[in-house]
Amino acid sequence: MANPPHSSGGYSVTLAPSDLDLSTTRPETKLSPHPFPSSSGPRFPLPPVVQPNQIPSPSIKTPNLPSPANGVRTGTHVPHLSTPPGPPVFSSPLRPAAVPFRTSPVTPQSVAFSSGSSLPTSSPPQFSNGLVELQHQVSDTKEEQLPVAESPNVLFSAHKHQVSDAKEEQLPVAESPNVLFSAHKILKQKKLTNVPSLGFGALISPGREVSPGPQIIQRDPHRCQNCGAYANLYCNILLGSGQWQCVICRNLNGSEGEYIAPSKEELRNFPELSSPLVDFVQTRSKRPGFIPISDSRMSAPVVLVIDECLDEPHLQHLQSSLHAFVDSLPPTTRIGILLYGRTVSVYDFSEESIASADVLPGNKSPSRDSLKSLIYGTGIYLSPIHASLPVAHTIFSSLRPFKLNLPEAARDRCLGTAVEVALAIVQGPSAEMSRGVVKRSGGNSRIIVCVGGPNTYGPGSVPHSLSHPNFPYMEKTALKWMENLGCEAHRCNTVVDILCAGTCPIRVPILQPLAKASGGVLILHDDFGEAFGVNLQRASTRATGSHGLLEIRCSDNMYVTQVVGPGEEARTDSHETYKNDSSLAIQMLSVEETQSFALSMETRGDIKSDYVYFQFAIQYSNVYQADISRVITVRLPTVDSVVEYLESVQDDVAAVLISKRTLLRAKVFSDAIDMQATVDERVKDIASKFGSQMPKSKLYRFPKELSLLPELLFHLRRGPLLGSIVGHEDERSVLRNLFLDASFDLSLRMVAPRCLMHREGGTFEELPAHDLAMQSDAAVVLDHGTDIFIWLGAELAAQEGKSAAASAACRTLAEELSEMRFPAPRILAFKEGSSQARYFVSRLIPAHKDPPYEQEARFPQLRTLTTEQRTKLKSSFLHFDDPSFCEWIRSLKVLPPEPS
């Protein structure tokens, strides 16, 4: 623990373009890294843990809503890391946007090799960790232009472009779920492109599984010798010489004759010249003496670190979840089991009939000698589950409840010492070196901590009582120690996930740095039951790979101003640097399916080109220990027309990007209140910049092209992320950290709930998330990301047969909606009028306060109700002060857009 901590994923990065001087800027410029704000969002293509009811899968009827389109923008600029700026002021003149950094990895496509394969892996190439301005030399020659191709790992907020007079060979548009842009087109005018209230950006999911999988190329890629960009389908290629022109810096590069071809059609046989998403498998090892290990003995282990200070009811639930967990593991998974209280017990799998453990004191960090005697002893502390399943079950059955008469919060728990011991067990007896041969496990190792109370004993602990006279100092010391431990885990390629349950306060601020800095996640549960068990299983298998590096390159003066996600700016010695490499390089803390990075982008000047190019390169080692370079190239057209640009804006992607930028500054609840005002100012500014002013009035009408955006932001403003629906600050903190690293799908649901009403025959109709859906003869499912609610109307609940069928169908739907989600949401069911129904009601927009014509316009399903049903529905609502969406937006002197 003596090593200084490296930047953890929990801070912001700010890129200040205006300070650059092209005459003095050098590609070698090094930027001092600052810690990034990172919240870990897990990834998992795992099978659902909870078995759904044996009922035919309900179908969902969805209205015609615009689907998010992917777009990518490229820009060059030097990023600087800094603390988050104050709330934005949306007024002219425009100021450079601040760039907080957070990253979320997604699951890349695994490349399987036969057991006889000896593909060596190579370390990811090194790239400059900052963006440097590139002056592009625009060629006078006509370029072969390809249509916009979007990558599944990146989402853009807008996409548009004017067609060049030059003849272009158009390729079919290919969208990638890994990249989502906030628009499918880009405005050429700098003043409008850089309007901070709307902004332009992308969501990248580096580890997301792609179906169908990407093109796989088992050779080294061709890269620009000037800026490091990869050859791609948009490059101009000289058929006679095989030279290709980089789309980022316009440099002409050789291909060692590989791209010499009689016709352009022949070049389409090269995957990188025909597909926007390709995976390169490195075939030339850059590590002398490295031997790839595909043997199951080298698979990444999972170590359970279990709180032994639990009362009997909690312990029984935990035992059930642990038994189910080990039964679900693949046979070759290596597992370790530790218990912690006042001491740390490391269980030995060499004893087949009894639960045997070696015990270490928990009051201080284990000494080198004690760890050496433990690791080099006769015990087996990591064992494949196929050989140790009976022993694991014996260990879990032997756990006993806490016996002393102490309150839960006051019991001694040496969590910090236990994680240190677990790290030593994962590393094993050798320091990764054995006779000159380096061995590394496939993917990140995992330590999963099952927590029932605060860390109150040993290093990294705080007193159980907040009134302790030395509490502030001890809290500050514990925070730093936990962050150091998380950084040490990251250096050891180990992710620490912390799963908490029960009613005892666990001091989230103390534990969060440990999970963040290691690339893991902290999750709160009501108990150790079903949801805890599901998350335990999904946490153990969600990793796609390790040693992740994300490079972002943009053309035409586009640059990244802010990154939000589970990562940090990469050190210059961690990647290759090219002569004029202007890429932004991000060191990913883990490579997982359920995480993403949110990028904010701007332009340094008016754009002259017809297209802007974006290239995302994700380098990581997969579970087969092959080094993969996933390259995603996106081209977005540019336009002069504001209307064309607005029509290309993807409301849901833009809303998620705005929400992540906003949440980054909501560190505590008082900040969240301030951010509500920021959301108001943002909506007003978008209306004034892009909307239309009403004649003879100071009112602005919100642009009709962005009809969904204000309602999504209203959900953000009043929901659990910024509002007061969630009462405890620990819960709000956990939600914010999950959201900042979450994938697009989960992020969108956490911002705006999805409302589905049960219909006859087991089908469901999607409706706006308004309280008008609370009809007494209906059942409703509300998906809010980390919670799914099932609401039964009073009339339906009184009909025993119908209510049972509706409840079963709703439960099945809830499980289907969340079967691939991490963290697995709570699924709560209740009846109309019950006390728990407030969880459901508080998440719905109170549209019952609007006049009938507004209600019908925004909630068309009302037209299907009889007069009697509408009267009964109207009389069922209680009066409260929360404004409806229409009341809120009109209070801002903005007229709501017409519903789409």
mmCIF file of N, CA and C in Angstrom, residues 475-520:
data_model
loop_
_atom_site.group_PDB
_atom_site.id
_atom_site.type_symbol
_atom_site.label_atom_id
_atom_site.label_comp_id
_atom_site.label_asym_id
_atom_site.label_seq_id
_atom_site.Cartn_x
_atom_site.Cartn_y
_atom_site.Cartn_z
ATOM 1 N N GLU A 475 -12.346 9.900 8.990
ATOM 2 C CA GLU A 475 -13.059 9.691 7.731
ATOM 3 C C GLU A 475 -12.177 10.076 6.546
ATOM 4 N N LYS A 476 -11.502 11.215 6.656
ATOM 5 C CA LYS A 476 -10.609 11.659 5.581
ATOM 6 C C LYS A 476 -9.484 10.653 5.363
ATOM 7 N N THR A 477 -8.908 10.154 6.448
ATOM 8 C CA THR A 477 -7.838 9.152 6.346
ATOM 9 C C THR A 477 -8.357 7.861 5.723
ATOM 10 N N ALA A 478 -9.551 7.433 6.125
ATOM 11 C CA ALA A 478 -10.131 6.194 5.587
ATOM 12 C C ALA A 478 -10.422 6.319 4.097
ATOM 13 N N LEU A 479 -10.922 7.487 3.670
ATOM 14 C CA LEU A 479 -11.200 7.698 2.245
ATOM 15 C C LEU A 479 -9.936 7.538 1.413
ATOM 16 N N LYS A 480 -8.847 8.143 1.863
ATOM 17 C CA LYS A 480 -7.584 8.062 1.124
ATOM 18 C C LYS A 480 -7.054 6.628 1.114
ATOM 19 N N TRP A 481 -7.169 5.952 2.257
ATOM 20 C CA TRP A 481 -6.666 4.584 2.335
ATOM 21 C C TRP A 481 -7.456 3.672 1.401
ATOM 22 N N MET A 482 -8.772 3.831 1.378
ATOM 23 C CA MET A 482 -9.605 2.998 0.511
ATOM 24 C C MET A 482 -9.314 3.270 -0.967
ATOM 25 N N GLU A 483 -9.087 4.513 -1.306
ATOM 26 C CA GLU A 483 -8.758 4.820 -2.699
ATOM 27 C C GLU A 483 -7.419 4.195 -3.080
ATOM 28 N N ASN A 484 -6.437 4.267 -2.181
ATOM 29 C CA ASN A 484 -5.149 3.623 -2.445
ATOM 30 C C ASN A 484 -5.313 2.121 -2.654
ATOM 31 N N LEU A 485 -6.158 1.511 -1.827
ATOM 32 C CA LEU A 485 -6.383 0.070 -1.955
ATOM 33 C C LEU A 485 -7.046 -0.257 -3.290
ATOM 34 N N GLY A 486 -8.006 0.580 -3.702
ATOM 35 C CA GLY A 486 -8.637 0.367 -5.008
ATOM 36 C C GLY A 486 -7.656 0.518 -6.147
ATOM 37 N N CYS A 487 -6.754 1.508 -6.046
ATOM 38 C CA CYS A 487 -5.729 1.686 -7.081
ATOM 39 C C CYS A 487 -4.769 0.498 -7.119
ATOM 40 N N GLU A 488 -4.434 -0.029 -5.945
ATOM 41 C CA GLU A 488 -3.566 -1.204 -5.888
ATOM 42 C C GLU A 488 -4.250 -2.403 -6.537
ATOM 43 N N ALA A 489 -5.545 -2.554 -6.291
ATOM 44 C CA ALA A 489 -6.293 -3.639 -6.930
ATOM 45 C C ALA A 489 -6.273 -3.475 -8.442
ATOM 46 N N HIS A 490 -6.437 -2.246 -8.925
ATOM 47 C CA HIS A 490 -6.417 -2.010 -10.371
ATOM 48 C C HIS A 490 -5.059 -2.357 -10.960
ATOM 49 N N ARG A 491 -3.987 -2.024 -10.241
ATOM 50 C CA ARG A 491 -2.645 -2.374 -10.726
ATOM 51 C C ARG A 491 -2.462 -3.883 -10.802
ATOM 52 N N CYS A 492 -3.193 -4.598 -9.951
ATOM 53 C CA CYS A 492 -3.113 -6.066 -9.953
ATOM 54 C C CYS A 492 -4.168 -6.692 -10.869
ATOM 55 N N ASN A 493 -4.790 -5.860 -11.730
ATOM 56 C CA ASN A 493 -5.823 -6.351 -12.652
ATOM 57 C C ASN A 493 -6.957 -7.051 -11.904
ATOM 58 N N THR A 494 -7.362 -6.466 -10.802
ATOM 59 C CA THR A 494 -8.434 -7.032 -9.987
ATOM 60 C C THR A 494 -9.508 -5.976 -9.761
ATOM 61 N N VAL A 495 -10.743 -6.353 -9.997
ATOM 62 C CA VAL A 495 -11.884 -5.463 -9.800
ATOM 63 C C VAL A 495 -12.555 -5.815 -8.477
ATOM 64 N N VAL A 496 -12.863 -4.804 -7.670
ATOM 65 C CA VAL A 496 -13.531 -5.022 -6.387
ATOM 66 C C VAL A 496 -14.973 -4.523 -6.490
ATOM 67 N N ASP A 497 -15.928 -5.437 -6.409
ATOM 68 C CA ASP A 497 -17.350 -5.092 -6.356
ATOM 69 C C ASP A 497 -17.824 -5.204 -4.917
ATOM 70 N N ILE A 498 -18.635 -4.252 -4.490
ATOM 71 C CA ILE A 498 -19.135 -4.239 -3.111
ATOM 72 C C ILE A 498 -20.652 -4.324 -3.153
ATOM 73 N N LEU A 499 -21.211 -5.430 -2.687
ATOM 74 C CA LEU A 499 -22.656 -5.642 -2.669
ATOM 75 C C LEU A 499 -23.126 -5.532 -1.223
ATOM 76 N N CYS A 500 -23.906 -4.499 -0.938
ATOM 77 C CA CYS A 500 -24.363 -4.236 0.428
ATOM 78 C C CYS A 500 -25.838 -4.601 0.562
ATOM 79 N N ALA A 501 -26.231 -5.028 1.760
ATOM 80 C CA ALA A 501 -27.634 -5.392 1.994
ATOM 81 C C ALA A 501 -27.960 -5.178 3.464
ATOM 82 N N GLY A 502 -29.261 -5.125 3.739
ATOM 83 C CA GLY A 502 -29.705 -4.971 5.107
ATOM 84 C C GLY A 502 -30.095 -3.543 5.435
ATOM 85 N N THR A 503 -30.398 -3.309 6.685
ATOM 86 C CA THR A 503 -30.883 -2.006 7.131
ATOM 87 C C THR A 503 -29.830 -1.198 7.878
ATOM 88 N N CYS A 504 -28.659 -1.749 8.074
ATOM 89 C CA CYS A 504 -27.604 -1.059 8.826
ATOM 90 C C CYS A 504 -26.858 -0.088 7.903
ATOM 91 N N PRO A 505 -26.636 1.166 8.307
ATOM 92 C CA PRO A 505 -25.856 2.106 7.475
ATOM 93 C C PRO A 505 -24.453 1.569 7.228
ATOM 94 N N ILE A 506 -23.984 1.622 5.993
ATOM 95 C CA ILE A 506 -22.676 1.025 5.687
ATOM 96 C C ILE A 506 -21.625 2.076 5.319
ATOM 97 N N ARG A 507 -21.970 3.356 5.484
ATOM 98 C CA ARG A 507 -21.020 4.439 5.203
ATOM 99 C C ARG A 507 -20.545 4.375 3.744
ATOM 100 N N VAL A 508 -21.479 4.616 2.831
ATOM 101 C CA VAL A 508 -21.181 4.562 1.401
ATOM 102 C C VAL A 508 -19.976 5.418 1.002
ATOM 103 N N PRO A 509 -19.840 6.656 1.500
ATOM 104 C CA PRO A 509 -18.687 7.467 1.070
ATOM 105 C C PRO A 509 -17.341 6.830 1.366
ATOM 106 N N ILE A 510 -17.265 5.981 2.388
ATOM 107 C CA ILE A 510 -15.990 5.327 2.716
ATOM 108 C C ILE A 510 -15.695 4.192 1.744
ATOM 109 N N LEU A 511 -16.714 3.433 1.367
ATOM 110 C CA LEU A 511 -16.501 2.252 0.524
ATOM 111 C C LEU A 511 -16.470 2.580 -0.966
ATOM 112 N N GLN A 512 -17.139 3.666 -1.369
ATOM 113 C CA GLN A 512 -17.231 3.977 -2.800
ATOM 114 C C GLN A 512 -15.865 4.142 -3.470
ATOM 115 N N PRO A 513 -14.872 4.823 -2.858
ATOM 116 C CA PRO A 513 -13.570 4.959 -3.529
ATOM 117 C C PRO A 513 -12.889 3.625 -3.818
ATOM 118 N N LEU A 514 -13.087 2.635 -2.960
ATOM 119 C CA LEU A 514 -12.486 1.321 -3.189
ATOM 120 C C LEU A 514 -13.042 0.688 -4.460
ATOM 121 N N ALA A 515 -14.364 0.721 -4.614
ATOM 122 C CA ALA A 515 -14.967 0.144 -5.814
ATOM 123 C C ALA A 515 -14.603 0.962 -7.049
ATOM 124 N N LYS A 516 -14.696 2.274 -6.968
ATOM 125 C CA LYS A 516 -14.434 3.145 -8.118
ATOM 126 C C LYS A 516 -13.026 2.971 -8.656
ATOM 127 N N ALA A 517 -12.040 3.104 -7.772
ATOM 128 C CA ALA A 517 -10.648 3.107 -8.213
ATOM 129 C C ALA A 517 -10.232 1.767 -8.806
ATOM 130 N N SER A 518 -10.911 0.695 -8.446
ATOM 131 C CA SER A 518 -10.566 -0.623 -8.993
ATOM 132 C C SER A 518 -11.337 -0.931 -10.262
ATOM 133 N N GLY A 519 -12.315 -0.106 -10.618
ATOM 134 C CA GLY A 519 -13.155 -0.387 -11.781
ATOM 135 C C GLY A 519 -14.388 -1.181 -11.437
ATOM 136 N N GLY A 520 -14.692 -1.300 -10.149
ATOM 137 C CA GLY A 520 -15.851 -2.074 -9.718
ATOM 138 C C GLY A 520 -17.056 -1.201 -9.453
#
